[in-house]
Coordinates of N, CA, C and O in Angstrom, one line a residue:
K2 N -3.2 -4.2 -8.3 CA -4.2 -5.0 -8.4 C -4.2 -6.1 -8.3 O -4.9 -7.0 -7.6
M3 N -3.1 -6.8 -8.9 CA -3.0 -8.1 -9.1 C -2.5 -8.7 -7.9 O -2.7 -9.9 -7.4
L4 N -1.6 -7.9 -7.2 CA -0.9 -8.4 -5.8 C -2.2 -8.6 -4.9 O -2.0 -9.5 -4.0
A5 N -3.3 -7.7 -5.0 CA -4.2 -7.7 -4.0 C -4.9 -9.1 -4.1 O -5.6 -9.7 -3.5
C6 N -5.1 -9.5 -5.4 CA -6.1 -10.6 -6.0 C -5.4 -11.7 -5.3 O -5.8 -12.7 -5.0
M7 N -3.8 -11.8 -5.5 CA -3.0 -12.8 -5.0 C -2.9 -13.0 -3.6 O -3.1 -14.0 -3.0
G8 N -3.0 -11.8 -2.5 CA -3.4 -11.8 -1.4 C -4.6 -12.5 -0.9 O -4.7 -13.2 0.0
L9 N -5.7 -12.1 -1.7 CA -7.2 -12.6 -1.6 C -6.9 -14.0 -1.7 O -7.7 -14.9 -0.8
A10 N -6.3 -14.4 -2.9 CA -6.4 -16.2 -3.0 C -5.4 -16.7 -1.8 O -6.2 -18.0 -1.5
V11 N -4.3 -16.1 -1.5 CA -3.5 -17.0 -0.3 C -4.6 -16.9 0.7 O -4.6 -18.1 1.4
H12 N -5.3 -15.9 1.1 CA -6.1 -15.6 2.3 C -7.1 -17.1 2.2 O -7.5 -17.6 3.3
Q13 N -8.0 -17.1 0.9 CA -9.1 -18.0 1.0 C -8.3 -19.5 1.0 O -9.1 -20.3 2.1
V14 N -7.1 -19.7 0.4 CA -6.9 -21.0 0.5 C -6.3 -21.4 2.0 O -6.5 -22.5 2.6
L15 N -5.8 -20.5 2.8 CA -5.2 -20.7 4.0 C -6.7 -20.8 5.2 O -6.4 -21.6 5.8
T16 N -7.5 -20.3 4.8 CA -8.8 -20.2 5.5 C -9.4 -21.6 5.4 O -9.6 -22.1 6.8
K17 N -9.4 -21.9 4.3 CA -10.3 -23.3 4.1 C -9.2 -24.5 4.6 O -9.6 -25.3 5.1
D18 N -8.0 -24.3 4.5 CA -6.9 -25.3 5.1 C -7.1 -25.4 6.8 O -7.0 -26.4 7.1
L19 N -7.1 -24.0 7.3 CA -7.1 -24.1 8.8 C -8.3 -24.7 9.3 O -8.6 -25.4 10.4
E20 N -9.7 -24.4 8.5 CA -10.8 -24.7 8.9 C -11.0 -26.3 8.8 O -11.6 -27.1 9.8
R21 N -10.2 -26.9 7.9 CA -10.0 -28.2 7.5 C -9.4 -28.8 9.0 O -9.8 -30.1 9.3
H22 N -8.3 -28.3 9.1 CA -7.3 -28.7 10.3 C -8.2 -28.8 11.5 O -8.1 -29.8 12.3
A23 N -8.9 -27.6 11.8 CA -9.7 -27.5 13.0 C -10.9 -28.5 13.4 O -10.9 -29.1 14.1
L24 N -11.3 -28.9 12.1 CA -12.5 -29.9 12.1 C -11.8 -31.2 12.5 O -12.3 -31.9 13.3
E25 N -10.7 -31.5 11.8 CA -10.0 -32.9 12.1 C -9.6 -32.9 13.6 O -9.7 -33.8 14.1
L26 N -9.2 -31.8 14.2 CA -8.9 -31.8 15.5 C -10.1 -31.9 16.5 O -9.9 -32.8 17.6
Q27 N -11.1 -31.4 16.1 CA -12.3 -31.5 16.7 C -12.6 -33.3 17.1 O -13.2 -33.4 17.9
E28 N -12.6 -33.6 15.6 CA -12.9 -35.1 15.6 C -12.2 -36.1 16.4 O -12.6 -36.8 17.1
Q29 N -10.6 -35.4 16.6 CA -10.1 -36.4 17.5 C -10.0 -36.2 19.0 O -9.9 -37.3 19.5
E30 N -10.4 -34.8 19.1 CA -10.9 -34.7 20.6 C -12.2 -35.2 21.0 O -12.5 -35.2 22.3
G31 N -13.0 -35.7 20.0 CA -14.1 -36.3 20.4 C -15.5 -35.3 20.8 O -16.5 -35.3 21.2
L32 N -14.9 -33.9 20.1 CA -15.9 -32.9 20.3 C -16.7 -32.8 19.1 O -16.3 -33.1 17.9
Q33 N -18.0 -32.5 19.4 CA -19.3 -32.6 18.4 C -19.7 -31.4 18.4 O -19.9 -30.6 19.2
S34 N -19.9 -30.9 17.1 CA -20.3 -29.3 16.7 C -21.1 -29.4 15.5 O -20.5 -30.2 14.5
E35 N -22.3 -28.8 15.4 CA -22.9 -28.8 14.0 C -22.3 -28.0 13.0 O -22.6 -27.8 12.1
E36 N -21.9 -26.8 13.9 CA -21.3 -25.7 12.6 C -19.9 -25.9 12.4 O -19.2 -26.7 13.6
A37 N -19.5 -25.4 11.5 CA -18.0 -25.6 11.1 C -17.3 -24.6 11.9 O -17.9 -23.4 12.2
P38 N -15.9 -25.0 12.7 CA -15.1 -23.9 13.1 C -14.7 -22.8 12.4 O -14.6 -22.7 11.2
I39 N -15.0 -21.6 13.3 CA -14.5 -20.4 12.7 C -13.0 -20.1 12.9 O -12.9 -20.0 13.8
V40 N -12.6 -19.8 11.7 CA -11.1 -19.6 11.7 C -11.0 -18.0 11.3 O -11.3 -17.7 10.3
N41 N -10.4 -17.1 12.1 CA -10.2 -15.8 11.7 C -8.7 -15.3 11.2 O -7.8 -15.4 11.9
V42 N -8.8 -15.5 9.7 CA -7.4 -15.0 9.3 C -7.2 -13.5 9.0 O -8.0 -13.1 8.2
P43 N -6.2 -12.8 9.5 CA -6.0 -11.4 9.0 C -5.7 -11.1 7.7 O -5.4 -12.2 7.1
C44 N -5.6 -9.9 7.2 CA -5.6 -9.5 5.8 C -4.2 -9.9 5.4 O -3.2 -9.7 6.2
I45 N -3.9 -10.4 4.5 CA -2.6 -10.9 3.6 C -2.3 -10.0 2.5 O -3.1 -9.9 1.7
H46 N -1.0 -9.3 2.7 CA -0.7 -8.3 1.4 C 0.5 -9.1 0.8 O 1.6 -9.4 1.3
A47 N 0.3 -9.6 -0.4 CA 1.3 -10.3 -1.2 C 2.3 -9.1 -1.8 O 2.1 -8.0 -1.9
R48 N 3.4 -9.5 -1.6 CA 4.5 -8.7 -2.2 C 5.4 -9.6 -2.9 O 5.7 -10.7 -3.0
I49 N 6.2 -8.6 -3.8 CA 7.1 -9.3 -4.6 C 8.7 -9.1 -4.1 O 8.9 -8.0 -3.6
Y50 N 9.2 -10.2 -4.2 CA 10.5 -10.5 -3.1 C 11.5 -10.7 -4.4 O 11.4 -11.5 -5.4
N51 N 12.9 -10.3 -3.9 CA 13.9 -10.5 -4.9 C 13.8 -10.1 -6.4 O 14.0 -10.9 -7.4
Y52 N 13.0 -8.9 -6.5 CA 12.9 -8.4 -7.8 C 14.3 -8.0 -8.4 O 15.0 -7.3 -8.0
D53 N 14.1 -8.4 -9.9 CA 15.4 -7.7 -10.7 C 15.1 -7.3 -12.0 O 14.0 -7.5 -12.3
P54 N 15.8 -6.4 -12.4 CA 16.8 -6.1 -12.0 C 16.9 -4.8 -10.8 O 15.9 -4.0 -10.9
L55 N 18.2 -4.5 -10.2 CA 18.0 -3.2 -9.3 C 18.1 -2.2 -10.3 O 19.4 -2.0 -11.1
T56 N 17.7 -1.0 -10.0 CA 17.9 0.5 -10.8 C 18.8 1.1 -10.0 O 18.4 1.5 -9.0
P57 N 19.9 1.6 -10.5 CA 20.7 2.6 -9.7 C 20.0 3.9 -9.6 O 19.1 4.1 -10.7
L58 N 20.2 4.7 -8.6 CA 19.4 5.9 -8.4 C 19.6 6.9 -9.7 O 18.9 7.7 -10.0
K59 N 20.8 6.9 -10.0 CA 21.3 7.6 -11.2 C 20.4 7.4 -12.1 O 20.4 8.1 -13.4
N60 N 20.0 6.6 -12.5 CA 19.4 5.9 -13.7 C 17.6 6.0 -13.5 O 17.2 5.7 -14.6
L61 N 17.3 6.7 -12.4 CA 16.3 6.7 -12.2 C 15.5 8.2 -12.9 O 15.5 9.3 -12.1
R62 N 15.1 8.3 -14.2 CA 14.9 9.2 -14.6 C 13.1 9.3 -15.3 O 12.5 8.8 -14.7
A63 N 12.7 10.5 -16.0 CA 11.5 10.3 -16.5 C 11.0 9.3 -17.1 O 9.8 8.9 -16.8
N64 N 11.8 8.6 -17.8 CA 11.1 7.3 -18.6 C 10.8 6.0 -17.7 O 10.2 5.2 -18.2
C65 N 11.2 6.2 -16.4 CA 10.9 5.3 -15.4 C 9.5 5.7 -14.8 O 9.1 4.7 -14.0
Y66 N 8.7 6.9 -15.2 CA 7.5 7.1 -14.6 C 6.5 6.2 -14.7 O 6.3 5.7 -16.0
G67 N 5.9 5.9 -13.7 CA 4.8 4.7 -14.1 C 5.3 3.2 -14.0 O 4.3 2.4 -14.2
K68 N 6.7 2.8 -14.0 CA 7.0 1.5 -13.9 C 7.3 1.1 -12.7 O 7.7 2.0 -11.9
Y69 N 7.4 -0.2 -12.6 CA 7.8 -0.8 -11.4 C 9.1 -0.9 -11.5 O 9.8 -1.6 -12.4
V70 N 9.9 -0.6 -10.3 CA 11.3 -0.6 -10.3 C 11.8 -1.1 -8.8 O 11.0 -1.2 -7.8
A71 N 13.1 -1.5 -8.8 CA 13.7 -2.0 -7.6 C 14.7 -1.1 -6.9 O 15.7 -1.0 -8.2
L72 N 15.1 -0.6 -5.9 CA 16.2 0.3 -5.6 C 16.4 -0.2 -4.4 O 16.1 -0.7 -3.6
R73 N 18.0 0.0 -4.3 CA 18.3 -0.5 -3.1 C 19.3 0.9 -2.6 O 19.9 1.5 -3.1
G74 N 19.3 0.9 -1.1 CA 19.9 2.2 -0.5 C 19.8 1.9 1.0 O 19.5 0.9 1.7
T75 N 20.3 3.2 1.7 CA 20.2 3.3 3.1 C 19.2 4.1 3.6 O 19.1 5.1 2.9
V76 N 18.5 3.9 4.5 CA 17.3 4.8 5.0 C 18.2 5.6 5.7 O 18.7 5.5 6.7
V77 N 17.8 7.0 5.5 CA 18.7 8.0 6.1 C 17.4 8.9 6.9 O 18.0 9.7 7.7
R78 N 16.3 9.0 6.8 CA 15.3 9.6 7.3 C 14.0 8.8 7.3 O 13.4 8.2 6.2
V79 N 13.1 9.0 8.4 CA 12.0 8.2 8.4 C 10.9 9.2 9.1 O 11.0 9.8 10.1
G80 N 9.9 9.4 8.3 CA 8.8 10.5 8.8 C 7.8 9.8 9.8 O 8.0 8.5 9.9
N81 N 7.1 10.4 10.4 CA 5.6 10.2 11.3 C 4.8 9.5 10.4 O 4.3 9.6 9.5
I82 N 4.2 8.5 11.3 CA 3.1 7.9 10.8 C 1.7 8.6 10.6 O 1.7 9.1 11.7
K83 N 1.3 8.6 9.5 CA -0.2 9.5 9.4 C -1.2 8.4 8.5 O -0.8 7.6 7.9
P84 N -2.4 9.1 8.9 CA -3.5 8.4 8.2 C -3.8 8.9 6.9 O -3.4 9.8 6.6
L85 N -3.6 8.1 5.9 CA -4.0 8.2 4.6 C -5.6 7.6 4.3 O -5.6 6.6 4.1
C86 N -6.2 8.5 3.8 CA -7.7 8.2 3.3 C -7.8 7.8 1.6 O -7.4 8.4 0.8
I87 N -7.9 6.4 1.6 CA -8.0 5.6 0.4 C -9.3 5.6 -0.4 O -9.6 5.4 -1.6
K88 N -10.4 5.8 0.5 CA -11.8 5.7 -0.1 C -12.5 6.3 1.0 O -12.2 6.2 2.0
M89 N -13.5 7.2 0.3 CA -14.3 8.2 1.3 C -15.7 7.9 0.9 O -16.1 7.9 -0.5
A90 N -16.8 7.9 1.9 CA -18.2 8.0 1.6 C -18.6 9.3 1.5 O -18.5 10.1 2.2
F91 N -19.3 9.2 0.6 CA -20.2 10.8 0.5 C -21.7 10.4 0.3 O -22.3 9.7 -0.1
V92 N -22.3 11.4 1.2 CA -23.7 11.6 1.2 C -24.4 12.5 0.2 O -24.0 13.7 0.2
C93 N -25.4 12.1 -0.5 CA -26.1 13.1 -1.5 C -27.0 14.1 -0.7 O -27.6 13.5 0.4
V94 N -26.7 15.3 -0.6 CA -27.8 16.3 0.0 C -29.2 15.9 -0.3 O -30.2 16.2 0.3
A95 N -29.5 15.8 -1.6 CA -30.7 16.0 -2.1 C -31.5 14.7 -1.6 O -32.5 14.9 -1.3
C96 N -30.9 13.6 -2.0 CA -31.8 12.2 -1.6 C -31.4 11.4 -0.4 O -31.8 10.5 0.2
G97 N -30.0 11.9 0.1 CA -29.4 11.0 1.2 C -28.7 9.8 0.9 O -28.2 8.9 1.7
D98 N -28.4 9.3 -0.7 CA -28.0 8.6 -0.9 C -26.5 8.1 -0.6 O -25.9 9.4 -0.7
I99 N -25.9 7.2 -0.3 CA -24.5 7.0 0.3 C -23.7 6.4 -0.9 O -24.0 5.4 -1.4
Q100 N -22.5 7.0 -1.3 CA -21.7 6.4 -2.4 C -20.3 6.1 -2.0 O -19.8 7.3 -1.4
S101 N -19.3 5.2 -2.5 CA -18.2 5.3 -1.9 C -16.9 5.8 -2.9 O -17.4 5.3 -4.0
L102 N -16.2 6.7 -2.8 CA -15.2 7.1 -3.9 C -13.9 7.0 -3.7 O -13.4 7.5 -2.7
P103 N -13.2 5.9 -4.5 CA -11.4 6.1 -4.3 C -11.2 7.3 -4.3 O -11.4 8.1 -5.2
L104 N -9.9 7.6 -3.4 CA -9.1 8.7 -3.6 C -7.8 8.3 -3.8 O -7.0 7.8 -3.0
S105 N -7.3 8.5 -5.1 CA -6.1 8.1 -5.5 C -4.9 8.9 -5.0 O -5.1 10.3 -4.7
D106 N -3.9 8.6 -4.3 CA -2.9 9.0 -3.5 C -3.3 9.9 -2.5 O -2.7 10.8 -2.2
G107 N -4.8 9.9 -2.0 CA -5.2 10.5 -0.8 C -5.7 12.0 -1.4 O -6.2 12.7 -0.7
K108 N -5.7 12.0 -2.4 CA -6.2 13.4 -3.1 C -7.8 13.4 -3.1 O -8.6 12.6 -3.6
Y109 N -8.4 14.5 -2.4 CA -9.3 14.5 -2.1 C -10.0 15.2 -3.5 O -9.7 16.3 -4.2
S110 N -11.4 14.4 -3.9 CA -12.9 14.6 -4.8 C -13.9 14.4 -4.5 O -13.9 13.5 -3.8
L111 N -14.7 15.3 -5.1 CA -16.0 14.9 -4.9 C -16.6 14.3 -6.1 O -16.3 14.5 -7.1
P112 N -17.9 13.4 -5.7 CA -18.6 12.7 -6.9 C -18.9 13.8 -7.8 O -19.3 14.9 -7.5
T113 N -19.3 13.6 -9.0 CA -19.8 14.4 -9.8 C -21.3 14.5 -9.9 O -21.8 15.4 -9.9
K114 N -21.8 13.2 -9.6 CA -23.5 13.5 -9.7 C -23.9 12.1 -8.8 O -23.1 11.0 -8.3
C115 N -25.2 12.2 -8.6 CA -25.6 10.9 -7.5 C -25.7 9.8 -8.4 O -26.2 9.7 -9.6
Q116 N -25.7 8.5 -7.8 CA -25.9 7.4 -8.5 C -27.1 6.9 -8.7 O -27.7 6.1 -9.3
Q117 N -28.1 7.4 -7.9 CA -29.6 7.0 -7.7 C -30.2 7.7 -9.5 O -29.9 8.6 -9.8
S118 N -30.8 6.8 -10.0 CA -31.3 7.2 -11.5 C -32.4 8.2 -11.3 O -32.3 9.3 -12.4
D119 N -33.1 8.5 -10.4 CA -34.4 9.6 -10.3 C -33.6 10.8 -9.5 O -34.6 11.7 -9.3
C120 N -32.3 10.8 -8.9 CA -32.1 11.8 -8.7 C -30.9 13.0 -9.2 O -30.4 12.1 -9.9
R121 N -31.0 14.2 -9.2 CA -30.0 15.0 -10.2 C -29.3 15.8 -9.3 O -28.8 16.7 -9.3
G122 N -28.9 15.3 -8.0 CA -28.2 15.9 -6.9 C -26.6 16.1 -7.5 O -26.1 14.9 -7.7
K123 N -26.1 16.9 -7.0 CA -24.8 17.3 -7.5 C -24.2 17.8 -6.2 O -22.9 18.1 -6.2
L124 N -25.0 17.9 -5.0 CA -24.1 18.4 -3.8 C -24.0 17.1 -2.8 O -24.6 16.4 -2.5
F125 N -22.5 17.1 -2.4 CA -22.1 16.0 -1.4 C -21.6 16.5 -0.2 O -20.7 17.4 -0.2
T126 N -21.6 15.5 0.8 CA -20.9 16.0 2.2 C -20.5 14.6 2.4 O -21.1 13.3 2.3
P127 N -19.1 14.8 3.0 CA -18.2 13.8 3.0 C -18.7 13.1 4.6 O -19.3 13.7 5.4
D128 N -18.7 11.8 4.5 CA -19.3 10.9 5.8 C -17.9 10.2 6.4 O -17.5 9.2 5.9
R129 N -17.3 10.8 7.2 CA -15.9 10.3 7.8 C -16.0 8.9 8.6 O -15.3 8.3 8.9
S130 N -17.0 9.1 9.3 CA -17.5 8.0 10.2 C -18.1 6.5 9.6 O -18.6 5.6 10.1
S131 N -18.6 6.8 8.3 CA -18.9 5.6 7.2 C -18.2 4.4 7.4 O -16.9 4.6 7.3
P132 N -18.8 3.2 7.4 CA -17.8 1.9 7.1 C -17.4 1.9 5.9 O -16.3 1.4 5.6
L133 N -17.9 2.8 4.9 CA -17.4 2.7 3.6 C -16.3 3.6 3.6 O -15.4 3.7 2.7
T134 N -15.7 4.5 4.7 CA -14.8 5.3 4.7 C -13.4 4.5 4.9 O -13.5 3.6 6.0
V135 N -12.3 4.3 4.0 CA -11.1 3.3 4.5 C -9.9 4.3 4.6 O -9.8 4.9 3.8
T136 N -9.5 4.4 5.6 CA -8.0 5.1 5.8 C -7.2 4.0 6.2 O -7.3 2.8 6.8
V137 N -5.7 4.2 5.8 CA -4.5 3.1 5.9 C -3.5 3.9 6.8 O -3.4 5.1 6.4
D138 N -2.6 3.3 7.4 CA -1.4 4.1 7.9 C -0.5 4.6 6.7 O -0.4 3.7 5.8
W139 N 0.4 5.5 6.7 CA 1.1 5.8 5.5 C 2.4 6.5 6.1 O 2.5 7.4 7.2
Q140 N 3.5 6.4 5.7 CA 4.8 7.0 6.2 C 5.6 7.2 5.1 O 5.8 6.6 4.1
S141 N 6.7 8.4 5.3 CA 7.5 8.9 4.1 C 8.8 8.4 4.7 O 9.2 8.7 5.6
I142 N 9.6 8.0 3.8 CA 11.1 7.6 4.3 C 11.9 8.3 3.2 O 11.3 8.2 1.8
K143 N 13.2 8.4 3.4 CA 14.3 8.9 2.4 C 15.2 7.7 2.3 O 15.8 7.5 3.4
I144 N 15.4 7.6 1.1 CA 16.7 6.5 1.0 C 18.0 7.0 0.2 O 17.8 7.8 -1.0
Q145 N 19.0 6.8 0.6 CA 20.2 7.4 0.0 C 21.0 6.1 -0.9 O 20.9 5.1 -0.2
E146 N 21.6 6.5 -2.1 CA 22.1 5.2 -2.7 C 23.3 4.8 -2.3 O 23.9 5.6 -1.6
L147 N 23.5 3.4 -2.5 CA 24.9 3.0 -1.7 C 25.7 3.2 -2.8 O 25.7 3.1 -4.1
M148 N 27.3 3.7 -2.5 CA 28.2 3.9 -3.3 C 29.7 3.1 -2.9 O 30.0 3.4 -1.9
S149 N 30.2 2.3 -3.9 CA 31.3 1.9 -3.6 C 32.5 2.9 -3.7 O 32.1 4.0 -4.4
D150 N 33.7 2.6 -3.2 CA 34.9 3.7 -3.3 C 35.1 3.9 -4.9 O 35.6 5.3 -4.9
D151 N 35.0 3.1 -5.7 CA 35.5 3.5 -7.1 C 34.1 4.3 -7.8 O 34.7 4.8 -8.7
Q152 N 33.2 4.0 -7.1 CA 32.1 4.9 -7.8 C 31.9 6.3 -7.2 O 31.0 7.0 -8.0
R153 N 32.6 6.9 -6.0 CA 32.5 8.0 -5.5 C 33.3 9.2 -6.6 O 34.3 8.9 -7.2
E154 N 32.3 10.2 -6.9 CA 32.8 11.5 -7.6 C 33.3 12.2 -6.7 O 32.4 12.7 -5.7
A155 N 34.2 13.1 -6.7 CA 34.8 14.0 -5.6 C 33.9 15.2 -5.6 O 33.3 15.8 -6.4
G156 N 33.5 15.6 -4.4 CA 32.5 16.7 -3.9 C 31.2 16.6 -4.6 O 30.5 17.6 -4.2
R157 N 30.8 15.3 -4.9 CA 29.3 15.1 -4.9 C 28.6 14.3 -3.8 O 29.0 13.6 -3.4
I158 N 27.5 15.2 -3.4 CA 26.8 14.4 -2.5 C 25.8 13.2 -3.0 O 25.4 13.5 -4.3
P159 N 25.7 12.1 -2.5 CA 25.1 10.8 -2.7 C 23.3 11.3 -3.1 O 22.6 12.2 -2.1
R160 N 23.3 10.9 -3.8 CA 21.5 11.1 -4.4 C 20.5 10.2 -3.3 O 21.0 9.4 -2.6
T161 N 19.4 10.8 -3.2 CA 18.4 10.5 -2.3 C 17.1 10.3 -2.9 O 17.0 11.1 -4.1
I162 N 16.1 9.9 -2.6 CA 14.7 9.4 -3.1 C 14.1 9.5 -1.8 O 14.2 8.7 -1.0
E163 N 12.9 10.1 -2.1 CA 11.7 9.9 -1.2 C 10.8 8.5 -1.5 O 10.1 8.3 -2.8
C164 N 10.3 7.7 -0.6 CA 9.5 6.6 -0.6 C 8.3 6.8 0.2 O 8.5 7.1 1.2
E165 N 7.4 6.4 -0.2 CA 6.0 6.3 0.4 C 5.8 4.7 1.0 O 6.0 4.0 0.2
L166 N 5.6 4.4 2.3 CA 5.4 3.1 2.8 C 3.6 3.2 3.1 O 3.3 4.1 3.9
A167 N 2.9 2.2 3.0 CA 1.6 1.9 3.5 C 1.2 0.7 4.0 O 2.1 -0.2 4.1
Q168 N 0.2 0.7 4.9 CA -0.4 -0.2 5.4 C 0.6 -1.2 6.4 O 1.2 -0.8 7.2
D169 N 0.9 -2.4 6.1 CA 1.6 -3.1 7.1 C 3.2 -2.6 6.8 O 4.0 -3.3 7.6
L170 N 3.6 -2.1 5.7 CA 5.2 -1.5 5.7 C 5.3 -0.4 6.4 O 6.6 0.0 6.6
V171 N 4.5 0.1 7.1 CA 4.8 1.2 7.8 C 5.6 0.9 9.2 O 5.3 -0.1 9.9
D172 N 6.6 1.6 9.5 CA 7.5 1.7 10.7 C 8.3 0.1 10.7 O 8.4 -0.6 11.6
S173 N 8.5 -0.2 9.4 CA 9.5 -1.5 9.1 C 10.7 -1.2 8.9 O 11.7 -2.0 8.9
C174 N 11.2 -0.1 9.0 CA 12.8 0.3 9.0 C 12.9 1.7 9.8 O 11.9 2.2 9.9
V175 N 14.3 2.0 10.3 CA 14.7 2.8 11.0 C 16.2 3.4 10.2 O 16.7 2.9 9.4
P176 N 16.3 4.6 10.6 CA 17.7 5.1 9.9 C 18.4 4.3 9.9 O 18.9 4.0 11.1
G177 N 19.4 4.2 9.0 CA 20.8 3.3 9.2 C 20.7 1.8 8.1 O 21.6 1.2 8.3
D178 N 19.3 1.6 8.4 CA 18.8 0.3 7.7 C 19.2 0.2 6.2 O 19.2 1.1 5.7
M179 N 19.6 -1.1 5.9 CA 19.8 -1.1 4.2 C 18.7 -2.0 3.7 O 18.5 -2.9 4.1
V180 N 18.1 -1.1 2.7 CA 17.0 -1.7 2.4 C 16.6 -1.8 0.9 O 17.4 -1.3 -0.1
T181 N 16.1 -2.9 0.0 CA 15.6 -3.1 -1.0 C 14.1 -2.5 -1.2 O 13.3 -3.2 -0.8
V182 N 13.9 -1.5 -2.2 CA 12.5 -0.9 -2.2 C 12.2 -1.4 -3.4 O 12.7 -0.8 -4.7
T183 N 10.9 -2.1 -3.8 CA 10.0 -2.1 -5.0 C 9.0 -1.2 -4.9 O 8.3 -1.2 -4.2
G184 N 8.6 -0.6 -5.9 CA 7.4 0.2 -6.3 C 7.4 0.7 -7.6 O 8.0 0.4 -8.5
I185 N 6.2 1.5 -7.8 CA 5.9 2.2 -9.1 C 6.5 3.8 -8.7 O 6.0 4.4 -7.6
V186 N 7.0 4.4 -9.7 CA 7.6 5.6 -9.7 C 6.6 6.5 -10.0 O 5.9 6.3 -11.0
K187 N 6.6 7.6 -9.0 CA 5.6 8.6 -9.5 C 6.0 10.0 -9.2 O 7.0 9.9 -8.3
V188 N 5.6 11.1 -9.5 CA 5.9 12.6 -9.2 C 5.0 12.7 -8.0 O 3.6 12.7 -8.1
S189 N 5.5 13.5 -7.4 CA 5.1 14.2 -6.1 C 5.4 15.2 -5.5 O 6.4 15.7 -6.5
S190 N 5.0 15.9 -4.7 CA 5.2 17.5 -4.5 C 6.5 17.6 -3.5 O 6.3 18.6 -2.6
T191 N 7.6 16.7 -3.4 CA 8.5 17.1 -2.5 C 9.5 18.0 -3.3 O 9.3 18.5 -4.3
E192 N 10.6 18.2 -2.4 CA 11.8 19.4 -3.1 C 12.0 18.8 -4.3 O 12.8 19.5 -5.1
E193 N 12.5 17.0 -4.5 CA 13.3 16.9 -5.3 C 12.4 16.8 -6.6 O 12.9 16.6 -7.8
G194 N 10.9 16.9 -6.2 CA 10.1 16.6 -7.4 C 9.6 15.3 -8.1 O 9.1 15.0 -8.8
S195 N 10.1 14.4 -7.2 CA 10.2 12.9 -8.0 C 9.9 12.0 -6.4 O 10.5 12.3 -5.6
G196 N 9.3 11.0 -6.6 CA 9.3 9.8 -5.3 C 9.0 8.5 -5.9 O 8.8 8.3 -6.9
K197 N 8.7 7.7 -5.0 CA 8.1 6.4 -5.3 C 7.2 5.8 -4.5 O 7.1 6.2 -3.2
N198 N 6.5 5.0 -4.9 CA 5.3 4.5 -4.1 C 5.5 3.3 -3.8 O 5.7 2.2 -4.8
K199 N 5.3 2.6 -2.7 CA 5.4 1.4 -2.2 C 4.3 0.9 -1.4 O 4.0 1.2 -0.5
K200 N 3.3 0.5 -2.2 CA 1.8 -0.3 -1.5 C 1.8 -1.6 -1.5 O 2.6 -2.4 -2.0

């Protein structure tokens, strides 16, 4: 949430600065306009860069669950890009009121009751075409730990971990890339039983 607020603040500052600059250019060119220039700045996602300390994969245990960590490794597998619904609009069957419900990790859940005070409706239908329904790009990657020659144990396969990429981070790496991933550790239903979330 804090990174989203920082991204919004940067967006606001950048928009105001570009509008002021566009107005100055209009005055220099001698163009007169009653309206302020419209500047379209795309969505800005704030990210934490050079986060320390790096956590070795062997130290990633249950005590790291829910904590923000940084890992370094080699990308060994990149999954297909899929849509992930993060907010779904639901229409009350009784009164027709529309409400938007956040879906954590894309897990589908229905509202428990209608938000209208005079309605007691408990049946809802999803509205996938509503502007209140939000989907983002999502991708799964697998990262393998980096090991120097002195760290190698005979006969042991290097540890791997599944990571989730969302929004603008999707399609940002290919197998063989050496990456540093920061995110919140979470449990997922992969074969290893653990994963990382990078949003």
